[in-house]
Structure formats: structure tokens, C-alpha cells
mmCIF file of N, CA and C in Angstrom:
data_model
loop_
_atom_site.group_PDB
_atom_site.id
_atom_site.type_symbol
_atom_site.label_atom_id
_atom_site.label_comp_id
_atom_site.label_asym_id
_atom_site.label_seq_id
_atom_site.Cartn_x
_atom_site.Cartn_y
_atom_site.Cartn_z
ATOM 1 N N UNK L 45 0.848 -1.158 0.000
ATOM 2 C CA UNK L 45 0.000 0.000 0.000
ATOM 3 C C UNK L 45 0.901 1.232 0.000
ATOM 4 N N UNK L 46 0.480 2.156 -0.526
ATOM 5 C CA UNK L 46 1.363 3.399 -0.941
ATOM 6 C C UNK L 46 0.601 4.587 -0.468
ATOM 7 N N UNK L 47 1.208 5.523 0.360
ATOM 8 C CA UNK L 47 0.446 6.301 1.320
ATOM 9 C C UNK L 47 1.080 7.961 0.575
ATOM 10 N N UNK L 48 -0.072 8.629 -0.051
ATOM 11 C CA UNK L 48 0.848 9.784 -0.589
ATOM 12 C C UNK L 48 1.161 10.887 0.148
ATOM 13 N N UNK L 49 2.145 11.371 -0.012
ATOM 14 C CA UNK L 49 2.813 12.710 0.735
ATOM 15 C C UNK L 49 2.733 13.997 0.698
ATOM 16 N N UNK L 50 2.044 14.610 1.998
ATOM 17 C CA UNK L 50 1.751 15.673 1.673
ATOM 18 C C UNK L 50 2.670 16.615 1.926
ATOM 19 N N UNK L 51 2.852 17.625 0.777
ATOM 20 C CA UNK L 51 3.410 18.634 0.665
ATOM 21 C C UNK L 51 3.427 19.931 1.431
ATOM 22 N N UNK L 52 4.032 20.864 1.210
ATOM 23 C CA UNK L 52 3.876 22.196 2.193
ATOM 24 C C UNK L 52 2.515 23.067 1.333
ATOM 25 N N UNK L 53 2.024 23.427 1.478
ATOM 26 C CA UNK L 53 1.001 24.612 1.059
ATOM 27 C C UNK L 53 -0.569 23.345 1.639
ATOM 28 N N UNK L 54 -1.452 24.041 0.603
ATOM 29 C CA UNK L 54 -2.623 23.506 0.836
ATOM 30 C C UNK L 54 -2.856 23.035 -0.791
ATOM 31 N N UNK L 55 -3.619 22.149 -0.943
ATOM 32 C CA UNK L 55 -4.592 21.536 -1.674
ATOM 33 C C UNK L 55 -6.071 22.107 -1.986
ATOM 34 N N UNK L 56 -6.614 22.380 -2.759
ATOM 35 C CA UNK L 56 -7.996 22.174 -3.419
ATOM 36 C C UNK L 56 -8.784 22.170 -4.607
ATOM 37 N N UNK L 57 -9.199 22.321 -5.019
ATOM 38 C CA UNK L 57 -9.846 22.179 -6.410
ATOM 39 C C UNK L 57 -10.277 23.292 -6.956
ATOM 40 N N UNK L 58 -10.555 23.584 -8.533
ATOM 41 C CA UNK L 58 -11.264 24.530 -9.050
ATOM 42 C C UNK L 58 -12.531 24.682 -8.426
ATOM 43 N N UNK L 59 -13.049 24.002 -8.678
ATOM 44 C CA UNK L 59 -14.108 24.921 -7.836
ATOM 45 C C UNK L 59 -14.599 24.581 -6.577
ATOM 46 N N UNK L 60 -13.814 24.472 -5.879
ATOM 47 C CA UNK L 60 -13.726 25.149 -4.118
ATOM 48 C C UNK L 60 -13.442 26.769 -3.923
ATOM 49 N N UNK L 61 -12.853 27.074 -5.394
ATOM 50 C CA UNK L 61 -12.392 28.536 -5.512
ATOM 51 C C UNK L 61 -12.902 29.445 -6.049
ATOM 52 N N UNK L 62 -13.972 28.714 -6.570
ATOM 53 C CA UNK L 62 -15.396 29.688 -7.059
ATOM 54 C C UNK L 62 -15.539 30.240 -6.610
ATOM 55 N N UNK L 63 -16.224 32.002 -7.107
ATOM 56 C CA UNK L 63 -16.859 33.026 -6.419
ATOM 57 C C UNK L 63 -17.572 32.139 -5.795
ATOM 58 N N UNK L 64 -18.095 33.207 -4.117
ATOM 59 C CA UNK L 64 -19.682 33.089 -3.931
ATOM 60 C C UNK L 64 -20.076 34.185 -3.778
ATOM 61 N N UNK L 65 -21.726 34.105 -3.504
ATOM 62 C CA UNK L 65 -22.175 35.662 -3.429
ATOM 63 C C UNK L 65 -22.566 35.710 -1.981
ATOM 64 N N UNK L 66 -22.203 36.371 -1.032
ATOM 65 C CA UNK L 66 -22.559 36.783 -0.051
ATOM 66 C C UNK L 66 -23.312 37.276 0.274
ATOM 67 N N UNK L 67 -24.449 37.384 1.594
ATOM 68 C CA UNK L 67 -25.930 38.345 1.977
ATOM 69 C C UNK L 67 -25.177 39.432 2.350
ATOM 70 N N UNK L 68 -25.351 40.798 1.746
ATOM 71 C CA UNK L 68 -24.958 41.990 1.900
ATOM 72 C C UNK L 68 -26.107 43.146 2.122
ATOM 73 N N UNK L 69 -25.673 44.331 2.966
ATOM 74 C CA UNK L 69 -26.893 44.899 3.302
ATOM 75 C C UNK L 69 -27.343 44.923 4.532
ATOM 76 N N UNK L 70 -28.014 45.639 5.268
ATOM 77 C CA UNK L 70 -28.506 45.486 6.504
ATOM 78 C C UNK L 70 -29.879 44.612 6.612
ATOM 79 N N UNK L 71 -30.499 44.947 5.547
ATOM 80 C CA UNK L 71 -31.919 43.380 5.588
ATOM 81 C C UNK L 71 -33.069 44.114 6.001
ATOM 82 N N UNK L 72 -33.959 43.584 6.619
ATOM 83 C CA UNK L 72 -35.336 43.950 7.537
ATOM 84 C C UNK L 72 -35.005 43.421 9.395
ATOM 85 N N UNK L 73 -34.722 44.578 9.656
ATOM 86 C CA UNK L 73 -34.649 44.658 11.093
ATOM 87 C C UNK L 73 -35.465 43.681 11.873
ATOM 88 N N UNK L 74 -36.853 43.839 11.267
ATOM 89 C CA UNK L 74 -37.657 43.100 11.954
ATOM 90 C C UNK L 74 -37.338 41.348 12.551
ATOM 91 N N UNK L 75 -36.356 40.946 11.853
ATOM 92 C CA UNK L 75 -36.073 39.349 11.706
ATOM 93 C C UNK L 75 -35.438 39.517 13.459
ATOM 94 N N UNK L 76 -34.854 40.886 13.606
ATOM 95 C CA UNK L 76 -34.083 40.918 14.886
ATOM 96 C C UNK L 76 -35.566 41.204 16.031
ATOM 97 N N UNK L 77 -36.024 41.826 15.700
ATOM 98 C CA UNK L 77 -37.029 42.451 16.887
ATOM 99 C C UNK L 77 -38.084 41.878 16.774
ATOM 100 N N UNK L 78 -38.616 40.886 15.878
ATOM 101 C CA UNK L 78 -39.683 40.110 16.382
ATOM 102 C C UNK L 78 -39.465 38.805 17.562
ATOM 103 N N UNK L 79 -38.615 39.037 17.704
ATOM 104 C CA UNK L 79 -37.785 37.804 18.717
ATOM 105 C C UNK L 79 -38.188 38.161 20.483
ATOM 106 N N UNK L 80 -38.603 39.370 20.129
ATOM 107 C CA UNK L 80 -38.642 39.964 21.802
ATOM 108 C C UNK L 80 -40.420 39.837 22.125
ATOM 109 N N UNK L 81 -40.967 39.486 23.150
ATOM 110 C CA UNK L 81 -42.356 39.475 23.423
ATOM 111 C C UNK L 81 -42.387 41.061 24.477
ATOM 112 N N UNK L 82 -44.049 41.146 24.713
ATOM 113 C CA UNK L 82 -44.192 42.367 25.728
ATOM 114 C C UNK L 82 -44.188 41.618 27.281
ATOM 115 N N UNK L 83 -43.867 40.776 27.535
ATOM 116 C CA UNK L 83 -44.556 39.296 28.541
ATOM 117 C C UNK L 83 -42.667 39.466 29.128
ATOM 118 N N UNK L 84 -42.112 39.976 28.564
ATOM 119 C CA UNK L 84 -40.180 39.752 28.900
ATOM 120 C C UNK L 84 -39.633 40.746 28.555
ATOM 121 N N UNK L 85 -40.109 41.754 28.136
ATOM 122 C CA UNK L 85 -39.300 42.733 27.880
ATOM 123 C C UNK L 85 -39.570 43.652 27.585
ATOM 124 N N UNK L 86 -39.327 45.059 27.587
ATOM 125 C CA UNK L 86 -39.662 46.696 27.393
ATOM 126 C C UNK L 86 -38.668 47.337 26.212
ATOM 127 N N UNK L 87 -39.593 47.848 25.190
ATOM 128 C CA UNK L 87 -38.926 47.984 23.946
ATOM 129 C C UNK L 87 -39.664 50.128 24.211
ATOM 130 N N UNK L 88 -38.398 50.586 23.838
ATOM 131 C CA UNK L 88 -38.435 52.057 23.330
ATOM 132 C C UNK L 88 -37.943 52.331 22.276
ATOM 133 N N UNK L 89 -38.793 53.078 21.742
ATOM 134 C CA UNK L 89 -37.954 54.027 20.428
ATOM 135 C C UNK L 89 -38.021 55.195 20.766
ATOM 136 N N UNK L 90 -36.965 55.790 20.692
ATOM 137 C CA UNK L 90 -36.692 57.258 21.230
ATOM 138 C C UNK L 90 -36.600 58.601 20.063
ATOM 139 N N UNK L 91 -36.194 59.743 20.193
ATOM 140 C CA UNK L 91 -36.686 60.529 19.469
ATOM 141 C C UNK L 91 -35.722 60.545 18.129
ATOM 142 N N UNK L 92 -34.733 59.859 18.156
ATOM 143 C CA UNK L 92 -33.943 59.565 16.718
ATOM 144 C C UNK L 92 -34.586 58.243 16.205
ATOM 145 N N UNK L 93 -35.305 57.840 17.108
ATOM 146 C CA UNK L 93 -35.750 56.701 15.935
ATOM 147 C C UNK L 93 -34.503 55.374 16.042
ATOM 148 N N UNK L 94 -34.235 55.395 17.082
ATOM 149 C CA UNK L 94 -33.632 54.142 17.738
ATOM 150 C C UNK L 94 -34.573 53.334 18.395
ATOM 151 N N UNK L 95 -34.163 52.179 18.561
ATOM 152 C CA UNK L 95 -34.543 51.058 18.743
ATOM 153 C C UNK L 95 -33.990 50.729 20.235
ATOM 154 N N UNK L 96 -34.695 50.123 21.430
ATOM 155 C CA UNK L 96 -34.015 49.909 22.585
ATOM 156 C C UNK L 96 -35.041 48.740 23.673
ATOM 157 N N UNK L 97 -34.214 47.846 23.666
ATOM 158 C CA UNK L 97 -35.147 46.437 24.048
ATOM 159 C C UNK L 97 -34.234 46.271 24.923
ATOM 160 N N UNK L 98 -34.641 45.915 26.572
ATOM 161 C CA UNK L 98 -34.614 45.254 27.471
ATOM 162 C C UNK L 98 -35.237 44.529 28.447
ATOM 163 N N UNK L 99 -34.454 43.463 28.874
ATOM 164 C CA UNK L 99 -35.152 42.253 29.576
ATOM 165 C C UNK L 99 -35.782 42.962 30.921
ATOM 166 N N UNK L 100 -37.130 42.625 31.053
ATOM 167 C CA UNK L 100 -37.150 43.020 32.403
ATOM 168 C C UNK L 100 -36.428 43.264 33.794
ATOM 169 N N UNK L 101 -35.903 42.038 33.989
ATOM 170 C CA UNK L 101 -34.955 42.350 34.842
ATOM 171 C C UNK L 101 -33.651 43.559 34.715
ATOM 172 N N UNK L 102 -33.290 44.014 33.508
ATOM 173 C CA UNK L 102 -32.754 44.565 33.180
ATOM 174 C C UNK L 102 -31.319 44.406 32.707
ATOM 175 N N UNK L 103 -30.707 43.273 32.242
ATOM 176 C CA UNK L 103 -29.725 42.257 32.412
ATOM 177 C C UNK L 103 -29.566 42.131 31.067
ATOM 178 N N UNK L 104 -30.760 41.627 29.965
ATOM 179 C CA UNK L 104 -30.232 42.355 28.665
ATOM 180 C C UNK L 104 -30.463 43.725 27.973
ATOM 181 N N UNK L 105 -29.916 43.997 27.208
ATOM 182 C CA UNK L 105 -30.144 44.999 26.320
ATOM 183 C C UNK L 105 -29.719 44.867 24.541
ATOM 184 N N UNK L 106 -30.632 45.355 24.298
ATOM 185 C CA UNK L 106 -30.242 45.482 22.466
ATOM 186 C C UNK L 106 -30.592 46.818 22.042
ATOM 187 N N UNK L 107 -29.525 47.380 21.137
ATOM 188 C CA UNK L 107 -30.304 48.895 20.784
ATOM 189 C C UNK L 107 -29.817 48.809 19.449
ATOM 190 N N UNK L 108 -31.033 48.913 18.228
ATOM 191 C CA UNK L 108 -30.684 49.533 16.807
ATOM 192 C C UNK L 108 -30.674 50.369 16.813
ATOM 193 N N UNK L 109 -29.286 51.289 15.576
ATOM 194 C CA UNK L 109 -29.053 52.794 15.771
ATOM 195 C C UNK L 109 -28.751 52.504 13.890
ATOM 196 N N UNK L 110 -30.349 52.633 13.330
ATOM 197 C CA UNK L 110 -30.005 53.117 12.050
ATOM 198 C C UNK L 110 -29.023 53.508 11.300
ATOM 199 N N UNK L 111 -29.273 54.852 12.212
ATOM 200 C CA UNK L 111 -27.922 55.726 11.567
ATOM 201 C C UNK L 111 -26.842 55.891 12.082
ATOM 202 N N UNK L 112 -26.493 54.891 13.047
ATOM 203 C CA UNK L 112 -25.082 54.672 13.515
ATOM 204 C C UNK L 112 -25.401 55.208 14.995
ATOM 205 N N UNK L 113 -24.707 54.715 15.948
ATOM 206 C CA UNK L 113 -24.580 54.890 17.350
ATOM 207 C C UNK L 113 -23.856 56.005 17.790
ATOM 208 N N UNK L 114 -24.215 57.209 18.141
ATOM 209 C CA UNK L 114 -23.766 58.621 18.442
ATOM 210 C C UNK L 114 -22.809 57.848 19.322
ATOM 211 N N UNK L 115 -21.588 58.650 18.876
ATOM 212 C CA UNK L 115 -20.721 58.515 19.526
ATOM 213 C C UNK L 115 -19.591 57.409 19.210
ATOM 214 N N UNK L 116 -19.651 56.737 17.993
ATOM 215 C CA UNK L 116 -19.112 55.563 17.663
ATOM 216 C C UNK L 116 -19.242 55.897 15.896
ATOM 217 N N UNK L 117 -18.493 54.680 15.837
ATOM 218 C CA UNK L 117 -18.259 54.904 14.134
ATOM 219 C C UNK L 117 -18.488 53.700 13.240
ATOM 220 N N UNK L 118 -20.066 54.042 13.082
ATOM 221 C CA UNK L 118 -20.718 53.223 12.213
ATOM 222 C C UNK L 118 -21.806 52.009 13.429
ATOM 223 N N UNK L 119 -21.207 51.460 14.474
ATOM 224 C CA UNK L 119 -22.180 50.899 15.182
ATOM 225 C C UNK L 119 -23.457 50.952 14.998
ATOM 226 N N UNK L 120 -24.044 49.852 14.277
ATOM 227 C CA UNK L 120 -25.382 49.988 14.358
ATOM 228 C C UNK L 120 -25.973 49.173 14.981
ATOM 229 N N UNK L 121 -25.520 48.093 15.802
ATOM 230 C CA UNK L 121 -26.615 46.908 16.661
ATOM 231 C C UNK L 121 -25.463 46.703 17.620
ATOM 232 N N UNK L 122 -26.342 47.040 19.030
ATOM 233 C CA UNK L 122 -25.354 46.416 20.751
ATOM 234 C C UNK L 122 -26.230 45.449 20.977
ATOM 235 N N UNK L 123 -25.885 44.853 21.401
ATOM 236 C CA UNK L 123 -26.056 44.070 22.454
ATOM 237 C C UNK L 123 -25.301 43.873 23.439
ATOM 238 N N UNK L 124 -25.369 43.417 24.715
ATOM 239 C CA UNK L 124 -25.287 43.574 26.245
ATOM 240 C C UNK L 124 -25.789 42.856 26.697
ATOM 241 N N UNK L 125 -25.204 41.922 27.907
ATOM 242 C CA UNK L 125 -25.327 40.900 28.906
ATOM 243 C C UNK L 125 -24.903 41.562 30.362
ATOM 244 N N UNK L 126 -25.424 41.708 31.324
ATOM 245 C CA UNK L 126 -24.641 42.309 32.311
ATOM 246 C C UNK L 126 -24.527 40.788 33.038
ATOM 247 N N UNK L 127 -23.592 40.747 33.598
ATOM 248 C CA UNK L 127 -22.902 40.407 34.134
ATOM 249 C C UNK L 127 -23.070 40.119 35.970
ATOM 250 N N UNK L 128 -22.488 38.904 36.678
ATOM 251 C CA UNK L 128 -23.434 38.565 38.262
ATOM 252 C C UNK L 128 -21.800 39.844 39.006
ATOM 253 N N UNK L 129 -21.867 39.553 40.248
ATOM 254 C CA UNK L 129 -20.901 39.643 40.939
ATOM 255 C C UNK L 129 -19.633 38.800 41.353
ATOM 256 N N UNK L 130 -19.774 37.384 40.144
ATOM 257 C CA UNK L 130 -19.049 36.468 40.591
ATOM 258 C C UNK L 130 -18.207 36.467 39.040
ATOM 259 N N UNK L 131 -19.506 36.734 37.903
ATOM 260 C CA UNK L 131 -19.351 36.153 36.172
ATOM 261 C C UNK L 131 -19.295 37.581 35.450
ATOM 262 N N UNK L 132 -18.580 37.859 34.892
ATOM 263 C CA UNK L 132 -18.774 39.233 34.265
ATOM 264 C C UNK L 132 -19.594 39.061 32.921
ATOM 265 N N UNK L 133 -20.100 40.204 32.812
ATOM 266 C CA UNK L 133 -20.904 40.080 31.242
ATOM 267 C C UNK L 133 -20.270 40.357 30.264
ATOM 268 N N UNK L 134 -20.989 40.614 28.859
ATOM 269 C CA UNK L 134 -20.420 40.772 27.563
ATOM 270 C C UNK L 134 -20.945 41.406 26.897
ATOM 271 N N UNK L 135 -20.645 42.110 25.851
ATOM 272 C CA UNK L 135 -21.362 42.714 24.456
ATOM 273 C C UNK L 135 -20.675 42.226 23.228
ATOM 274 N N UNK L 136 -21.688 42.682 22.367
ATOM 275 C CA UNK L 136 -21.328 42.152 21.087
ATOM 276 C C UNK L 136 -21.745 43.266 20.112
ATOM 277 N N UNK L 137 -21.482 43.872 18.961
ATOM 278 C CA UNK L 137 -21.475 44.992 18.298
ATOM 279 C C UNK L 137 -21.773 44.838 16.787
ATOM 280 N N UNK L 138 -22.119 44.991 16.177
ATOM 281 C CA UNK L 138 -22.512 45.263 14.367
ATOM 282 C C UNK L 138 -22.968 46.510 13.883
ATOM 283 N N UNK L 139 -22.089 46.615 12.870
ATOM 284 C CA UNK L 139 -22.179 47.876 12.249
ATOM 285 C C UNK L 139 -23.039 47.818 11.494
ATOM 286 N N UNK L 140 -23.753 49.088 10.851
ATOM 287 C CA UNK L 140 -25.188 49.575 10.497
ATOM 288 C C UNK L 140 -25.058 48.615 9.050
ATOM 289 N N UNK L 141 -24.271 48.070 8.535
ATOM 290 C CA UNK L 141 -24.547 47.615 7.141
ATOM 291 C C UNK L 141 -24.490 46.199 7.502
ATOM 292 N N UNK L 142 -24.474 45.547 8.729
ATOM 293 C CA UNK L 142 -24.287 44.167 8.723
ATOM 294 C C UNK L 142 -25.739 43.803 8.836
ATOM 295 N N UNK L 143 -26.363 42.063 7.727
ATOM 296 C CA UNK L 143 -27.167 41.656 7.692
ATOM 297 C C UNK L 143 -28.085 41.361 8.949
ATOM 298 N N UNK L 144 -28.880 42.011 8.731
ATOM 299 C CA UNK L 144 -30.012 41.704 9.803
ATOM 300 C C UNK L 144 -30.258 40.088 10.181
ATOM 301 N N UNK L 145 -30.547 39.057 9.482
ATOM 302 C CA UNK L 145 -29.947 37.847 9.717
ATOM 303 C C UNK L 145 -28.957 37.587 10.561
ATOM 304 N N UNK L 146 -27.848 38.172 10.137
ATOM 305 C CA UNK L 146 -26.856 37.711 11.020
ATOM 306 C C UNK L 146 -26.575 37.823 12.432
ATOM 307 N N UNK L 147 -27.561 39.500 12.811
ATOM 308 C CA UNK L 147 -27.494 39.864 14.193
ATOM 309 C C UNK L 147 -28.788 39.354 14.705
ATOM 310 N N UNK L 148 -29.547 38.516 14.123
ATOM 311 C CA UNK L 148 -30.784 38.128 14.356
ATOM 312 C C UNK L 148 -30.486 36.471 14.728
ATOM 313 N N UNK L 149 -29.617 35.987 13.928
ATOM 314 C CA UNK L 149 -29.204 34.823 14.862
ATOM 315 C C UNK L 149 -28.308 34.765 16.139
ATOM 316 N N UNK L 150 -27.135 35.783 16.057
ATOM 317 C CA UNK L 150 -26.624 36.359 17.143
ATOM 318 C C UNK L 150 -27.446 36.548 18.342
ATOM 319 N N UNK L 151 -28.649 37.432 18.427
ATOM 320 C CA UNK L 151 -30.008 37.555 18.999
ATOM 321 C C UNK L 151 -30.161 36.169 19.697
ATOM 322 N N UNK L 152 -30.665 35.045 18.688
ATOM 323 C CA UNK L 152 -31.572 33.946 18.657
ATOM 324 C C UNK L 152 -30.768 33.017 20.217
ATOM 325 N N UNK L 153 -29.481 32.880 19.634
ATOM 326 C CA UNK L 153 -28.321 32.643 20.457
ATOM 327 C C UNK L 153 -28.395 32.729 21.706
ATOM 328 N N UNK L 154 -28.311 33.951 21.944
ATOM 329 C CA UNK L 154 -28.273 35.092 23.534
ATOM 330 C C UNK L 154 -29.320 33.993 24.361
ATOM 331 N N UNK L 155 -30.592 34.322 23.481
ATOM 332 C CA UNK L 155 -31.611 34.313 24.264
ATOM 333 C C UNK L 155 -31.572 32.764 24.508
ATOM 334 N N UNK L 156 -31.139 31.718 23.350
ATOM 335 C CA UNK L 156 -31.183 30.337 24.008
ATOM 336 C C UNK L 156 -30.733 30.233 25.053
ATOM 337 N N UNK L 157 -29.474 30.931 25.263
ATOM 338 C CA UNK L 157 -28.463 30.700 26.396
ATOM 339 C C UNK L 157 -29.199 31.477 28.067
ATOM 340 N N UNK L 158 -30.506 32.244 27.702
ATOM 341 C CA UNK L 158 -30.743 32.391 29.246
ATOM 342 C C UNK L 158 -32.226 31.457 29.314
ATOM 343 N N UNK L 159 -32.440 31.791 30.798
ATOM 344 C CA UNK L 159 -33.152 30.667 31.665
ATOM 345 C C UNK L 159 -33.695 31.209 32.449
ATOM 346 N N UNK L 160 -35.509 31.472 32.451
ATOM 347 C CA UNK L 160 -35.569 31.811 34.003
ATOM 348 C C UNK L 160 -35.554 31.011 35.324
ATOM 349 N N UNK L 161 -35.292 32.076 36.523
ATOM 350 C CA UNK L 161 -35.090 31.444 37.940
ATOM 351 C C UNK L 161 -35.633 31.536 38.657
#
């Protein structure tokens, strides 16, 4: 049996190297904010026309900023986990042109990962 030898670089084929076309665009927001009920959470839109959803308890947060997050450059979707006194929390950030999909599974995510107590 004859075992062949691999070389230095990488290997693959024509078309593994095909274009693809990528989801580009920010999308329909909505895919992100229909995810939230009134039963768990308090949603504001404020006078720019931002977007601002948090968990009752107050522990998450999500805010769409259309037109970018005053004060930042280009930010258009936070999210926020706060954090116990033992576990610290986290955020996560997307800029105003990233697919709504994408921060909508990001979203989907979060929320698998909590539990009420």
C-alpha cells in the first residue's frame, strides 16, 4: 500500500475557488425584533428613531441605531449581557450595514443561552 505525501502549502480544487455571493446589506430589522415578546421585555424608540429592548430584569439589552450609534463609528446593533458579581458580562457589536440575519441569529443565540429562575 502506498500512502501519498503531503506537501507544504494547501490543496484544493477549481471549484472550491469559485466566487460566492454573499448576503450583503442590513436586511429587515424586523427578523431581529420580532424575537422579543411584551410578557419579557420593554422595547423604546426614542426621538432619533432608535430602537431599545430590554429584559425586564434589566440584564439584557439590544439597541438599533439606524444611523449609527452617536458617539461611535458606524455601530449599528449592541447588544449587552450584564454580568453577576461572581461572572462578568459581555457585548457584542454590528455595524449599520451588517445583515439583519446575522445579528438576528446572534439575537436567537443570547436568548437560548438564558433561563428563568
Amino acid at each position: 500500500m502506498t500512502v501519498a505525501s503531503v506537501g507544504p502549502g494547501f490543496s484544493t480544487t477549481v471549484e472550491a475557488l469559485r466566487l460566492r455571493e454573499w448576503q450583503l446589506g442590513p436586511g429587515q430589522p424586523t427578523l431581529v425584533m420580532d424575537q422579543f415578546c411584551a410578557e419579557d421585555f420593554n422595547l423604546i424608540v426614542d426621538d432619533r428613531a432608535d430602537v431599545h429592548v430590554s429584559s425586564k430584569d434589566g440584564r439584557f439589552y439590544l439597541g438599533w441605531f439606524p444611523l449609527g450609534r452617536p458617539g461611535t463609528d458606524g455601530e449599528g446593533w449592541k447588544i449587552a449581557v450584564t454580568g453577576t458579581a461572581k461572572v462578568p458580562g459581555y457585548q457584542l457589536s454590528f455595524d449599520t450595514e451588517t445583515p439583519a440575519d446575522i445579528v438576528a441569529a446572534a439575537v436567537a443565540r443570547v436568548l437560548e443561552t438564558s433561563r428563568r429562575i
